[in-house]
Every structure is written in structure tokens, then in C-alpha cells.
Tab-separated table of C-alpha atoms and ligand atoms in Angstrom:
chain	number	residue	atom	x	y	z
A	50	MET	CA	25.654	-1.258	15.668
A	51	ALA	CA	22.371	-2.605	16.998
A	52	ARG	CA	20.616	-5.282	14.997
A	53	LEU	CA	17.441	-4.365	13.123
A	54	VAL	CA	14.540	-6.806	13.259
A	55	ILE	CA	11.689	-6.403	10.812
A	56	VAL	CA	8.355	-8.064	11.475
A	57	SER	CA	5.638	-8.325	8.844
A	58	ASN	CA	2.806	-10.721	8.181
A	59	ARG	CA	4.376	-12.104	5.017
A	60	VAL	CA	8.088	-12.446	4.446
A	61	SER	CA	9.617	-12.916	1.069
A	62	VAL	CA	12.737	-15.008	1.346
A	63	PRO	CA	14.786	-14.655	-1.833
A	64	THR	CA	14.860	-18.027	-3.561
A	65	GLY	CA	17.499	-17.409	-6.192
A	66	ARG	CA	14.775	-17.538	-8.845
A	67	ARG	CA	13.521	-14.234	-10.154
A	68	VAL	CA	11.675	-12.617	-7.281
A	69	GLU	CA	8.461	-10.744	-7.949
A	70	ALA	CA	8.789	-8.449	-4.996
A	71	GLY	CA	7.434	-4.919	-4.804
A	72	GLY	CA	9.621	-1.866	-4.273
A	73	LEU	CA	9.352	-1.572	-0.517
A	74	THR	CA	10.128	-5.257	0.035
A	75	VAL	CA	13.350	-4.875	-1.894
A	76	VAL	CA	14.335	-1.751	0.016
A	77	LEU	CA	13.654	-3.401	3.366
A	78	ARG	CA	15.702	-6.412	2.360
A	79	ASP	CA	18.634	-4.319	1.142
A	80	GLY	CA	18.594	-2.282	4.330
A	81	LEU	CA	18.395	-5.360	6.530
A	82	ARG	CA	21.339	-6.947	4.781
A	83	LYS	CA	23.511	-3.986	5.723
A	84	ALA	CA	22.318	-4.114	9.334
A	85	ASP	CA	22.931	-7.903	9.669
A	86	GLY	CA	19.236	-7.948	10.331
A	87	LEU	CA	16.488	-10.445	10.991
A	88	TRP	CA	13.143	-10.619	9.207
A	89	PHE	CA	10.377	-12.356	11.128
A	90	GLY	CA	6.926	-13.352	9.878
A	91	TRP	CA	4.523	-16.002	8.689
A	92	SER	CA	6.013	-18.784	6.539
A	93	GLY	CA	2.923	-19.107	4.346
A	94	ASP	CA	2.444	-22.650	5.725
A	95	PHE	CA	-0.069	-24.072	8.158
A	96	ALA	CA	0.413	-26.503	11.035
A	97	GLU	CA	-2.113	-27.979	13.455
A	98	GLN	CA	0.154	-27.143	16.419
A	99	PRO	CA	2.691	-24.572	15.152
A	100	GLY	CA	6.184	-24.910	16.628
A	101	PRO	CA	8.958	-22.304	16.969
A	102	ALA	CA	9.988	-20.136	14.021
A	103	LYS	CA	12.424	-21.760	11.584
A	104	VAL	CA	15.481	-19.641	11.001
A	105	THR	CA	17.284	-19.574	7.653
A	106	THR	CA	20.310	-17.485	6.904
A	107	ARG	CA	21.066	-15.813	3.578
A	108	GLY	CA	24.447	-14.121	3.655
A	109	LYS	CA	24.555	-11.804	6.623
A	110	MET	CA	20.855	-11.680	7.302
A	111	SER	CA	18.395	-14.178	8.715
A	112	TYR	CA	14.763	-14.991	8.165
A	113	ALA	CA	12.634	-16.504	10.921
A	114	LEU	CA	9.450	-18.060	9.620
A	115	LEU	CA	6.524	-19.130	11.691
A	116	ASP	CA	3.766	-21.572	10.699
A	117	LEU	CA	0.221	-20.742	11.779
A	118	ASN	CA	-2.821	-22.788	12.583
A	119	GLN	CA	-5.191	-22.512	9.614
A	120	ASP	CA	-8.292	-21.598	11.624
A	121	ASP	CA	-6.368	-18.972	13.586
A	122	TYR	CA	-5.059	-17.554	10.330
A	123	LYS	CA	-8.531	-17.331	8.811
A	124	GLY	CA	-9.835	-15.400	11.816
A	125	PHE	CA	-6.729	-13.211	12.053
A	126	TYR	CA	-6.193	-12.400	8.383
A	127	TYR	CA	-9.541	-12.699	6.622
A	128	GLY	CA	-11.799	-12.256	9.635
A	129	PHE	CA	-10.331	-9.320	11.485
A	130	ALA	CA	-7.447	-7.737	9.549
A	131	ASN	CA	-9.184	-7.769	6.155
A	132	GLY	CA	-12.799	-8.198	7.265
A	133	SER	CA	-12.782	-5.341	9.819
A	134	LEU	CA	-9.631	-3.237	9.869
A	135	TRP	CA	-9.114	-2.948	6.108
A	136	PRO	CA	-12.614	-1.613	5.308
A	137	LEU	CA	-12.653	0.544	8.449
A	138	PHE	CA	-9.283	2.162	7.748
A	139	HIS	CA	-10.479	2.797	4.185
A	140	TYR	CA	-13.634	4.569	5.425
A	141	ARG	CA	-16.008	1.749	4.369
A	142	LEU	CA	-18.096	1.363	7.491
A	143	GLY	CA	-20.789	-0.631	5.707
A	144	LEU	CA	-18.294	-3.357	4.863
A	145	VAL	CA	-16.930	-3.821	8.399
A	146	ASP	CA	-17.708	-7.383	9.435
A	147	TRP	CA	-16.970	-7.336	13.164
A	148	LYS	CA	-16.873	-10.735	14.840
A	149	ALA	CA	-15.566	-11.113	18.384
A	150	GLU	CA	-14.019	-14.490	17.574
A	151	SER	CA	-12.094	-13.020	14.638
A	152	TYR	CA	-10.710	-10.323	16.897
A	153	ARG	CA	-9.682	-13.028	19.383
A	154	ALA	CA	-7.881	-14.884	16.584
A	155	TYR	CA	-6.118	-11.622	15.656
A	156	ARG	CA	-4.913	-11.167	19.212
A	157	LYS	CA	-3.937	-14.843	19.441
A	158	VAL	CA	-1.801	-14.706	16.307
A	159	ASN	CA	-0.164	-11.471	17.461
A	160	LEU	CA	0.623	-13.122	20.799
A	161	GLN	CA	2.016	-16.147	18.978
A	162	PHE	CA	4.232	-13.880	16.852
A	163	ALA	CA	5.473	-12.124	20.006
A	164	SER	CA	6.034	-15.353	21.975
A	165	GLU	CA	8.190	-16.831	19.224
A	166	LEU	CA	9.945	-13.589	18.312
A	167	ILE	CA	10.967	-12.852	21.918
A	168	LYS	CA	13.010	-16.077	21.939
A	169	LEU	CA	15.152	-14.638	19.151
A	170	LEU	CA	15.496	-11.072	20.417
A	171	LYS	CA	18.552	-9.556	22.070
A	172	PRO	CA	17.981	-6.705	24.524
A	173	ASP	CA	19.437	-3.997	22.275
A	174	ASP	CA	17.692	-5.126	19.078
A	175	GLN	CA	15.617	-2.474	17.337
A	176	VAL	CA	12.329	-3.865	16.107
A	177	TRP	CA	10.319	-2.454	13.208
A	178	VAL	CA	6.760	-3.829	12.996
A	179	HIS	CA	4.770	-3.460	9.785
A	180	ASP	CA	1.138	-2.764	9.176
A	181	TYR	CA	-2.406	-3.242	10.364
A	182	GLN	CA	-2.143	-7.022	10.750
A	183	LEU	CA	0.274	-6.534	13.650
A	184	ILE	CA	-0.920	-3.509	15.642
A	185	PRO	CA	-0.847	-5.304	19.049
A	186	LEU	CA	2.542	-6.945	18.510
A	187	GLY	CA	4.502	-4.244	20.355
A	188	GLU	CA	2.215	-4.504	23.374
A	189	GLU	CA	2.596	-8.297	23.459
A	190	LEU	CA	6.394	-7.958	23.291
A	191	ARG	CA	6.288	-5.480	26.177
A	192	LYS	CA	4.156	-7.854	28.237
A	193	LEU	CA	6.749	-10.546	27.626
A	194	GLY	CA	9.438	-8.227	28.983
A	195	PHE	CA	11.100	-6.726	25.901
A	196	THR	CA	12.366	-3.232	26.743
A	197	GLY	CA	14.244	-2.427	23.515
A	198	THR	CA	13.105	0.089	20.925
A	199	ILE	CA	10.064	-0.843	18.828
A	200	GLY	CA	8.735	1.105	15.870
A	201	PHE	CA	5.486	0.601	13.987
A	202	TYR	CA	4.670	1.633	10.440
A	203	LEU	CA	1.146	1.753	9.038
A	204	HIS	CA	0.895	1.120	5.276
A	205	VAL	CA	-2.823	1.980	5.095
A	206	PRO	CA	-4.748	5.195	5.850
A	207	PHE	CA	-5.596	6.140	9.414
A	208	PRO	CA	-9.160	7.479	9.404
A	209	SER	CA	-10.691	10.025	11.734
A	210	GLY	CA	-11.422	8.985	15.331
A	211	ASP	CA	-15.175	9.047	14.640
A	212	ILE	CA	-14.631	6.152	12.282
A	213	VAL	CA	-12.117	4.205	14.372
A	214	GLU	CA	-14.540	4.459	17.284
A	215	VAL	CA	-17.003	2.231	15.441
A	216	LEU	CA	-14.715	-0.716	16.070
A	217	PRO	CA	-15.649	-2.329	19.396
A	218	ALA	CA	-11.943	-2.953	20.076
A	219	HIS	CA	-10.817	0.627	19.328
A	220	VAL	CA	-9.679	1.387	22.876
A	221	GLU	CA	-7.651	-1.814	23.166
A	222	LEU	CA	-6.001	-1.184	19.815
A	223	GLY	CA	-5.318	2.465	20.630
A	224	GLN	CA	-3.716	1.504	23.925
A	225	ALA	CA	-1.714	-1.190	22.159
A	226	MET	CA	-0.345	1.419	19.730
A	227	LEU	CA	0.967	3.457	22.630
A	228	ASN	CA	3.428	0.677	23.503
A	229	TYR	CA	5.589	1.596	20.503
A	230	ASP	CA	8.460	4.063	20.690
A	231	LEU	CA	7.803	5.347	17.190
A	232	ILE	CA	4.727	5.254	14.966
A	233	GLY	CA	5.079	6.180	11.299
A	234	VAL	CA	2.219	6.871	8.901
A	235	GLN	CA	2.102	7.775	5.222
A	236	THR	CA	0.462	11.182	5.040
A	237	ASP	CA	-0.101	14.421	6.942
A	238	ARG	CA	-3.781	13.606	6.989
A	239	ALA	CA	-3.265	10.149	8.568
A	240	HIS	CA	-0.844	11.711	11.046
A	241	HIS	CA	-3.303	14.392	12.088
A	242	ASP	CA	-6.142	11.895	12.515
A	243	MET	CA	-4.022	9.371	14.388
A	244	LEU	CA	-2.707	11.953	16.865
A	245	ASP	CA	-6.242	13.207	17.397
A	246	PHE	CA	-7.568	9.688	17.992
A	247	LEU	CA	-4.838	8.740	20.448
A	248	GLU	CA	-5.253	12.009	22.313
A	249	ARG	CA	-9.044	12.352	22.441
A	250	TRP	CA	-10.225	8.763	22.474
A	251	ILE	CA	-7.371	7.044	24.314
A	252	GLY	CA	-6.229	9.865	26.564
A	253	ALA	CA	-2.588	10.270	25.546
A	254	GLU	CA	-1.055	13.675	26.268
A	255	ARG	CA	0.230	15.581	23.222
A	256	GLU	CA	3.646	17.222	23.221
A	257	GLY	CA	4.239	18.440	19.675
A	258	GLU	CA	4.331	15.258	17.628
A	259	ASP	CA	5.046	13.097	20.678
A	260	LEU	CA	2.449	11.347	22.772
A	261	LEU	CA	2.884	10.664	26.477
A	262	TYR	CA	1.009	7.726	27.918
A	263	ALA	CA	1.486	5.412	30.901
A	264	GLY	CA	5.010	6.685	31.516
A	265	ARG	CA	6.086	6.163	27.919
A	266	ARG	CA	6.992	8.699	25.222
A	267	VAL	CA	5.742	7.709	21.765
A	268	ARG	CA	7.283	9.574	18.847
A	269	THR	CA	5.210	9.879	15.710
A	270	GLY	CA	5.922	11.094	12.211
A	271	VAL	CA	5.053	11.096	8.519
A	272	TYR	CA	7.179	8.748	6.418
A	273	ARG	CA	5.729	8.718	2.916
A	274	ALA	CA	5.953	5.326	1.239
A	275	ALA	CA	7.960	5.793	-1.916
A	276	ILE	CA	9.615	4.113	-4.872
A	277	ASP	CA	13.077	3.956	-6.418
A	278	THR	CA	12.125	6.781	-8.768
A	279	LEU	CA	15.164	6.917	-11.025
A	280	GLY	CA	15.643	3.151	-11.010
A	281	PHE	CA	12.025	2.599	-12.027
A	282	GLY	CA	12.323	5.214	-14.779
A	283	LYS	CA	15.441	3.542	-16.185
A	284	GLU	CA	13.745	0.163	-16.030
A	285	ALA	CA	10.768	1.564	-17.952
A	286	ALA	CA	12.999	3.081	-20.651
A	287	VAL	CA	14.592	-0.330	-21.213
A	288	ALA	CA	11.305	-2.217	-20.918
A	289	VAL	CA	9.759	-0.511	-23.960
A	290	GLU	CA	12.131	-2.606	-26.077
A	291	ASN	CA	10.788	-5.759	-24.458
A	292	GLU	CA	8.836	-8.071	-26.756
A	293	GLU	CA	5.668	-8.060	-24.637
A	294	VAL	CA	5.636	-4.285	-24.319
A	295	ARG	CA	6.167	-3.891	-28.063
A	296	SER	CA	3.425	-6.353	-28.709
A	297	LEU	CA	1.014	-4.283	-26.579
A	298	GLU	CA	2.066	-1.129	-28.398
A	299	GLU	CA	1.607	-2.722	-31.827
A	300	SER	CA	-1.789	-4.061	-30.845
A	301	LEU	CA	-2.997	-0.509	-30.212
A	302	GLY	CA	-2.741	0.295	-33.911
A	303	GLY	CA	-1.899	3.937	-33.182
A	304	ARG	CA	-4.744	4.384	-30.688
A	305	THR	CA	-4.244	6.107	-27.369
A	306	LEU	CA	-3.856	3.901	-24.290
A	307	MET	CA	-5.324	4.655	-20.885
A	308	LEU	CA	-4.008	2.244	-18.258
A	309	GLY	CA	-5.068	1.216	-14.760
A	310	VAL	CA	-3.055	-1.279	-12.696
A	311	GLU	CA	-3.969	-2.511	-9.255
A	312	ARG	CA	-4.977	-5.455	-7.117
A	313	LEU	CA	-8.662	-6.252	-7.512
A	314	ASP	CA	-9.815	-4.423	-4.390
A	315	TYR	CA	-12.956	-2.450	-3.591
A	316	THR	CA	-10.870	0.469	-2.356
A	317	LYS	CA	-9.460	1.044	-5.847
A	318	GLY	CA	-12.686	2.458	-7.296
A	319	LEU	CA	-12.711	0.231	-10.380
A	320	PRO	CA	-16.481	0.027	-11.082
A	321	LEU	CA	-16.681	3.843	-10.943
A	322	ARG	CA	-13.649	4.143	-13.203
A	323	PHE	CA	-15.275	1.828	-15.727
A	324	ALA	CA	-18.468	3.890	-15.484
A	325	ALA	CA	-16.500	7.102	-16.087
A	326	TYR	CA	-14.899	5.570	-19.162
A	327	GLU	CA	-18.304	4.481	-20.405
A	328	HIS	CA	-19.542	8.044	-19.895
A	329	LEU	CA	-16.552	9.391	-21.818
A	330	LEU	CA	-17.343	7.159	-24.788
A	331	ALA	CA	-21.026	8.050	-24.618
A	332	THR	CA	-20.421	11.806	-24.523
A	333	HIS	CA	-17.319	12.233	-26.724
A	334	GLU	CA	-17.948	10.514	-30.008
A	335	ASP	CA	-14.717	11.985	-31.380
A	336	TRP	CA	-12.821	9.558	-29.133
A	337	LEU	CA	-14.637	6.454	-30.374
A	338	ARG	CA	-12.190	4.090	-32.104
A	339	LYS	CA	-9.272	6.306	-30.980
A	340	VAL	CA	-8.813	5.159	-27.389
A	341	ILE	CA	-8.362	1.871	-25.547
A	342	MET	CA	-8.596	1.413	-21.799
A	343	LEU	CA	-6.522	-1.429	-20.381
A	344	GLN	CA	-7.243	-2.466	-16.825
A	345	ILE	CA	-4.816	-4.906	-15.227
A	346	ALA	CA	-6.222	-6.189	-11.946
A	347	PRO	CA	-4.953	-9.485	-10.525
A	348	VAL	CA	-7.363	-11.190	-8.175
A	349	SER	CA	-6.645	-10.651	-4.489
A	350	ARG	CA	-8.282	-11.951	-1.300
A	351	GLY	CA	-10.638	-14.079	-3.389
A	352	GLU	CA	-11.696	-15.876	-0.185
A	353	LEU	CA	-13.789	-12.853	0.809
A	354	ALA	CA	-17.257	-12.505	-0.715
A	355	GLN	CA	-16.879	-8.751	-1.324
A	356	TYR	CA	-13.868	-9.384	-3.546
A	357	ARG	CA	-15.676	-12.066	-5.538
A	358	ALA	CA	-18.666	-9.742	-6.031
A	359	LEU	CA	-16.353	-7.006	-7.292
A	360	ARG	CA	-14.889	-9.382	-9.831
A	361	SER	CA	-18.316	-10.243	-11.254
A	362	ASP	CA	-19.279	-6.548	-11.356
A	363	LEU	CA	-16.228	-5.711	-13.409
A	364	GLU	CA	-16.738	-8.623	-15.762
A	365	ARG	CA	-20.273	-7.396	-16.388
A	366	ALA	CA	-19.142	-3.800	-16.878
A	367	THR	CA	-16.441	-4.902	-19.337
A	368	GLY	CA	-19.035	-6.815	-21.357
A	369	ARG	CA	-21.457	-3.912	-21.246
A	370	ILE	CA	-18.907	-1.347	-22.462
A	371	ALA	CA	-17.703	-3.635	-25.240
A	372	GLY	CA	-21.283	-4.501	-26.245
A	373	ARG	CA	-22.278	-0.862	-26.339
A	374	PHE	CA	-19.344	0.652	-28.218
A	375	ALA	CA	-17.112	-1.968	-29.876
A	376	SER	CA	-16.851	-2.303	-33.645
A	377	PRO	CA	-15.480	-5.347	-35.516
A	378	ASP	CA	-11.977	-3.885	-35.528
A	379	TRP	CA	-11.972	-1.999	-32.212
A	380	ASN	CA	-12.635	-3.028	-28.647
A	381	PRO	CA	-12.612	-0.027	-26.295
A	382	ILE	CA	-11.754	-2.012	-23.183
A	383	ARG	CA	-9.315	-4.742	-22.201
A	384	TYR	CA	-9.532	-6.296	-18.786
A	385	VAL	CA	-6.740	-8.576	-17.579
A	386	ASN	CA	-6.825	-10.536	-14.317
A	387	GLN	CA	-3.201	-11.706	-14.377
A	388	PRO	CA	-0.320	-10.088	-12.506
A	389	VAL	CA	2.361	-8.671	-14.779
A	390	PRO	CA	6.105	-8.968	-14.049
A	391	ARG	CA	7.378	-5.634	-12.686
A	392	LYS	CA	9.795	-5.009	-15.534
A	393	ILE	CA	7.095	-5.389	-18.141
A	394	LEU	CA	4.666	-3.362	-16.072
A	395	SER	CA	7.070	-0.410	-16.090
A	396	GLY	CA	7.067	-0.560	-19.917
A	397	TYR	CA	3.270	-0.672	-20.072
A	398	LEU	CA	3.116	2.385	-17.808
A	399	ARG	CA	5.468	4.243	-20.123
A	400	VAL	CA	3.470	3.369	-23.216
A	401	ALA	CA	0.187	4.589	-21.656
A	402	GLN	CA	-0.618	8.223	-22.473
A	403	VAL	CA	-2.967	8.349	-19.510
A	404	GLY	CA	-2.496	6.695	-16.112
A	405	LEU	CA	-5.707	6.095	-14.182
A	406	VAL	CA	-5.328	5.975	-10.394
A	407	THR	CA	-8.768	6.627	-8.952
A	408	PRO	CA	-9.138	4.836	-5.601
A	409	LEU	CA	-11.982	5.652	-3.235
A	410	ARG	CA	-9.337	5.700	-0.527
A	411	ASP	CA	-5.691	4.683	-0.507
A	412	GLY	CA	-2.964	5.064	2.115
A	413	MET	CA	-0.477	6.189	-0.524
A	414	ASN	CA	-0.800	4.386	-3.876
A	415	LEU	CA	2.580	3.502	-5.279
A	416	VAL	CA	1.236	2.888	-8.774
A	417	ALA	CA	0.626	6.651	-9.081
A	418	LYS	CA	4.318	7.248	-8.358
A	419	GLU	CA	5.417	4.420	-10.643
A	420	TYR	CA	3.343	5.864	-13.489
A	421	VAL	CA	5.058	9.250	-13.129
A	422	ALA	CA	8.529	7.718	-12.791
A	423	ALA	CA	8.024	5.550	-15.896
A	424	GLN	CA	7.264	8.432	-18.300
A	425	ASP	CA	9.426	9.594	-21.167
A	426	PRO	CA	10.547	13.119	-20.127
A	427	GLN	CA	10.225	14.339	-23.757
A	428	ASN	CA	6.717	12.963	-24.178
A	429	PRO	CA	5.183	12.224	-20.793
A	430	GLY	CA	1.668	10.943	-20.205
A	431	VAL	CA	-0.888	12.429	-17.831
A	432	LEU	CA	-1.868	11.072	-14.428
A	433	VAL	CA	-5.552	11.172	-13.483
A	434	LEU	CA	-5.468	10.872	-9.703
A	435	SER	CA	-8.106	10.531	-7.005
A	436	ARG	CA	-8.169	13.188	-4.282
A	437	PHE	CA	-8.468	10.313	-1.831
A	438	ALA	CA	-5.098	8.685	-2.548
A	439	GLY	CA	-2.308	9.562	-0.108
A	440	ALA	CA	-0.085	10.308	-3.114
A	441	VAL	CA	-2.131	13.459	-3.709
A	442	GLU	CA	-0.063	15.226	-1.037
A	443	GLU	CA	2.954	14.926	-3.356
A	444	LEU	CA	1.403	14.720	-6.832
A	445	GLY	CA	-1.518	17.116	-6.386
A	446	GLU	CA	0.247	19.922	-8.290
A	447	GLY	CA	0.837	17.994	-11.480
A	448	ALA	CA	-1.886	15.361	-11.742
A	449	LEU	CA	-5.480	15.913	-12.863
A	450	LEU	CA	-7.400	15.431	-9.624
A	451	VAL	CA	-10.785	13.765	-9.486
A	452	ASN	CA	-13.378	12.639	-7.014
A	453	PRO	CA	-13.995	9.088	-8.283
A	454	LEU	CA	-17.646	9.249	-7.214
A	455	ASP	CA	-18.168	12.082	-9.689
A	456	ILE	CA	-18.398	10.001	-12.837
A	457	GLU	CA	-19.092	12.904	-15.195
A	458	ARG	CA	-16.147	14.997	-14.020
A	459	THR	CA	-13.856	11.971	-14.003
A	460	ALA	CA	-14.850	11.370	-17.622
A	461	GLU	CA	-14.000	15.027	-18.370
A	462	ALA	CA	-10.608	14.616	-16.688
A	463	MET	CA	-9.980	11.552	-18.867
A	464	ARG	CA	-10.836	13.627	-21.932
A	465	ASP	CA	-8.608	16.510	-20.811
A	466	ALA	CA	-5.765	14.055	-20.244
A	467	LEU	CA	-6.245	12.470	-23.678
A	468	ALA	CA	-6.280	15.850	-25.420
A	469	MET	CA	-3.602	17.630	-23.374
A	470	PRO	CA	-0.983	19.507	-25.424
A	471	ILE	CA	2.652	18.523	-25.010
A	472	ASP	CA	3.769	21.706	-23.167
A	473	GLU	CA	1.217	21.222	-20.430
A	474	ARG	CA	2.011	17.526	-20.177
A	475	ILE	CA	5.694	18.260	-19.665
A	476	ASP	CA	4.961	20.986	-17.144
A	477	ARG	CA	2.623	18.786	-15.116
A	478	TRP	CA	4.969	15.804	-15.265
A	479	GLN	CA	7.880	17.898	-13.994
A	480	ARG	CA	5.785	19.075	-11.071
A	481	CYS	CA	4.970	15.466	-10.220
A	482	MET	CA	8.584	14.363	-10.519
A	483	GLU	CA	10.036	17.021	-8.238
A	484	PRO	CA	9.038	15.468	-4.892
A	485	LEU	CA	9.615	11.936	-6.184
A	486	ARG	CA	13.243	12.678	-7.059
A	487	VAL	CA	13.958	13.863	-3.529
A	488	TRP	CA	11.946	11.389	-1.481
A	489	THR	CA	12.520	7.780	-2.547
A	490	ALA	CA	12.104	4.343	-1.036
A	491	ARG	CA	15.685	4.654	0.191
A	492	THR	CA	15.075	7.954	1.988
A	493	TRP	CA	11.875	6.495	3.466
A	494	TYR	CA	13.796	3.551	4.903
A	495	ASP	CA	16.752	5.617	6.113
A	496	ALA	CA	14.539	8.210	7.797
A	497	PHE	CA	12.557	5.641	9.763
A	498	VAL	CA	15.566	3.564	10.793
A	499	HIS	CA	17.557	6.682	11.687
A	500	LYS	CA	14.736	7.805	13.969
A	501	LEU	CA	14.651	4.360	15.614
A	502	HIS	CA	18.413	4.574	16.303
A	503	GLU	CA	18.012	8.061	17.707
A	504	ILE	CA	15.254	6.922	20.068
A	505	ALA	CA	17.274	3.876	21.141
A	506	ASP	CA	20.221	6.186	21.987
A	507	ALA	CA	18.019	8.574	23.916
A	508	ASN	CA	16.377	5.703	25.822
A	509	SER	CA	19.687	4.119	26.745
A	510	LYS	CA	21.015	7.481	28.022
A	511	LEU	CA	17.876	7.851	30.130
A	512	ALA	CA	18.317	4.324	31.482
A	513	HIS	CA	21.937	5.026	32.435
A	514	ALA	CA	21.025	8.310	34.105
A	515	ALA	CA	18.304	6.626	36.172
B	726	ADP	P1	-1.634	-1.790	-2.636
B	726	ADP	O1	-0.495	-1.862	-1.646
B	726	ADP	O2	-2.958	-1.424	-2.018
B	726	ADP	O3	-1.759	-3.014	-3.482
B	726	ADP	P2	0.011	0.208	-4.037
B	726	ADP	O4	-0.324	0.954	-5.290
B	726	ADP	O5	0.507	1.058	-2.938
B	726	ADP	O6	-1.311	-0.608	-3.646
B	726	ADP	O7	1.126	-0.876	-4.335
B	726	ADP	C1	0.898	-1.869	-5.273
B	726	ADP	C2	2.218	-2.431	-5.823
B	726	ADP	O8	1.914	-3.638	-6.517
B	726	ADP	C3	2.884	-1.504	-6.829
B	726	ADP	O9	4.271	-1.548	-6.670
B	726	ADP	C4	2.441	-2.069	-8.173
B	726	ADP	O10	3.375	-1.895	-9.214
B	726	ADP	C5	2.262	-3.545	-7.891
B	726	ADP	N1	1.173	-4.068	-8.732
B	726	ADP	C6	-0.102	-3.672	-8.732
B	726	ADP	N2	-0.814	-4.342	-9.673
B	726	ADP	C7	0.045	-5.162	-10.292
B	726	ADP	C8	-0.053	-6.099	-11.353
B	726	ADP	N3	-1.188	-6.283	-12.017
B	726	ADP	N4	1.049	-6.782	-11.697
B	726	ADP	C9	2.200	-6.555	-11.056
B	726	ADP	N5	2.368	-5.681	-10.070
B	726	ADP	C10	1.310	-4.990	-9.686
């Protein structure tokens, strides 16, 4: 069987200590192990003049880790990937900070990845490239002569062509995408917009879900990012016995918990969520002293000014809400900046009667799925979900949907969730669980890799026939 090679910006090499890896990382690693695979990416270290990737082997699989020059990394990661692409792909045009030199650093790092990876590739390897940091990697590999199968998966939304067009480099990036054999995205909406962009702005010819461009056939498809639904549910059921989870539960003193959990990111809609909660407390006196909102939001990308500003905004909002409503024995809001170990997090999600997932835009949002999976089937909580999270395509039937900009209606949805009778909660939870039972992280991985194999077979038959 052909070897699978995964490429992502960061690689998590298991250290033997407890690994705090997210669901998809674990699934990729498990899959790679079976395929005797290779995982290639940045080591997390800097070097003035980076050398070749260092290869370490763990059991049957290998990791190849590359150091980067610190200035290149800043331009590539903070400058372009997170300063331009991240806000653009999340529909935040006003936050796009285009700088030509950052884009050059992005291309340089992608070329460096390709130049070092090509040294390790065998002709029949199947390569799976991950995410917006590495869009041009496939093109660079092609330029260096790699003819094997390459797939690309986008973990963020793909906005409409009108938005992508704002980026001065949109044509180059669109053309680069058309060097892949397979492009996977998370939602029907992203798929529709991506096909439209590549057809109308870049000039690819559509044939069903395939795109034809410069003599190449690019397959595309929707592969919804997912979780280990049953595994996460079991973990949550055990976690409620955990000391830290019990301690949270006891600290509530019988009050109802509403929980939000995400990286501190402007896409997650946190200031609006806080405002909606404030509105709820201001307009529903009957809930005063009966509810507590816990927001867990570890700091991320603190090097960027927008992220630091968000942090101060939330600190102010937390103080304001507490100052306005708290009594000596009740604080309506708890705001925690620390990450929480996954096992404990699953217990917290189970204890919360309301899960708040209200991003302004999100490619998928795995927390929404984790919240559903963590619930007690006999007494499930209610998910309040933004219409602008990719997860809405699967959870839209069971969750209470909100537009996070509409503070008053979001506050009403919070109230409806808090007051929802048990029969409706069970009914809604079951509707959310249905798709999550069928489509898991495992099926996500298998579907993408299966498609890559299929394309590799088809391509090698074509090559033999020629
Ligand atoms: P994003 O990829 O934009 O951060 P997702 O919701 O798709 O958002 O995935 C986030 C992952 O990180 C989830 O698996 C979630 O459980 C985990 N996570 C988010 N916040 C925390 C936290 N405070 N502590 C631990 N894990 C977290």
C-alpha cells in the first residue's frame, strides 16, 4: 500500500507524557500509524539558517520536523496566514492587514517546506496537505517535479469569491489550489463558494464537482470535520466523577450553568455573547441569582494586536457585568483564560445545562459537536448555536439558532434554553446526535484518504495507458 504523508504547519510528536492533542490530531496520528506514514511540518524551533528536516521514528511512523527562520515565520504565520487569510476567510475584510512582504514570507516558507519535503518523498507517496497556512505547497511540490497524488484540506471557511477577490494575491492562490488532485472543505456552503471562485475568478472548467484546469483534473468534496462522538460521550460520563468537575458543580450551589469554551479569537463572537448575557440579566429578573455563565477562553495569537484588544474588551465586559448584577453571594459571570485538559473539559460540558457556541463565522466548530456528544441522554442540555458556524449544517435541526449580532434575540434564546422542558431537550438533543453518530472523525479521515487512494489508482491507470 502507498505511504501516506501528512503535512501541517504544526506537528505534535507524542512525547510519552500526557498529550493535550485535539480530536483531529489524534485521528490523523492513528491513521498514519496504520499506513506507516510520515508527518511533516514545523518543529516549533527557529534557526538563523534552517537545515534539512530532522526525522524521528515512533513505531512504524515517522515525523520530519523543519526549523524556520524567525523573521520568515513571523511574516508567514502572523503576517499573512493570520493577518490576512484568517480574517478574510472569516469574512472580516476590515481586519485584513495585507503586506506584500508578508505574502512573500508565506510563499518562501511554503517553498522551504516543499524543498525539504521533496527530499523525503517517494514517487508513489500520497500527500495530504492541511489548511490555509499551506495553500501553495502543492504547487511548489509540482514545480519541484513531484507527480504523485496530493490532497488539500481546508479547516476554515471558504468565503464567496467577492471576498476572496479583495486579496491582491487571490489569482496566484487560486491557481496554486488547482495543482492539487483533491480539495476537501468542511461544508456545502464552503464547497459551493470555492467551486464558484475557482470557476469564475480563476477560469477552471466545471464538470460536476471536478474542476479542469491546465490539463489537470481536480476533484473536490465536502468532508465535515468531526469528533469521536461516542468516545467523547463516554469520556464525559466518566469525567463528571473527576474532582475538578465535581468542584465546579458544587461551586454552582444548585444554579444553572451556561458554558462557552473556545480560543480567544475575534471570530468566536465573545463580546456579543457577553452583551447578550448582560441583556438577559437586565430583562429577566427571574434569572438573577439562578444562573452562572462560565467562559473558558485560553489566550491565542497574543502577538497580534487584535487579539490583545479582544482580551481587554472581555476583561472590561466581565467587570461590567459583575459590577452591575453581582450580589455578595453570587457572581453571574466567570471568565477563565487557562486551557482545560480535554478530559475535564468533557465533564464541564456535561455539567452545563446550556452550551453557548455563537461565533461570527466558523469553518465547523468542533466544540458544538463536543457539547452535544458530552450530554447525559436522560437529561441533556441545550445548544445555542450561531447560524454562521459550519456545524449548523448538521446541528441546525436540534440547536437553538441565533444570529450573534442580534443581542436581544440571542438573549431570548439563552432564556429559552434555560427554561426548556425536559421532553423538548431530549427531542432536540436526539436530533443533534443523529448525524454525529454516523459521521465521526474516523469516517472523516477514512473518506478523505479513500478518495486519495482512488485518485492515485485512476492516475496510475491513465499513466500506464498513455
Ligand atoms: P478552532 O479550531 O477555531 O479553535 P474548534 O471548535 O473547531 O475551533 O476546535 C477547537 C478544539 O479545541 C476543540 O476540540 C475544543 O475542545 C478545544 N478547546 C477549545 N477551547 C479549549 C480550552 N479552553 N481548553 C481545552 N481545549 C479547548
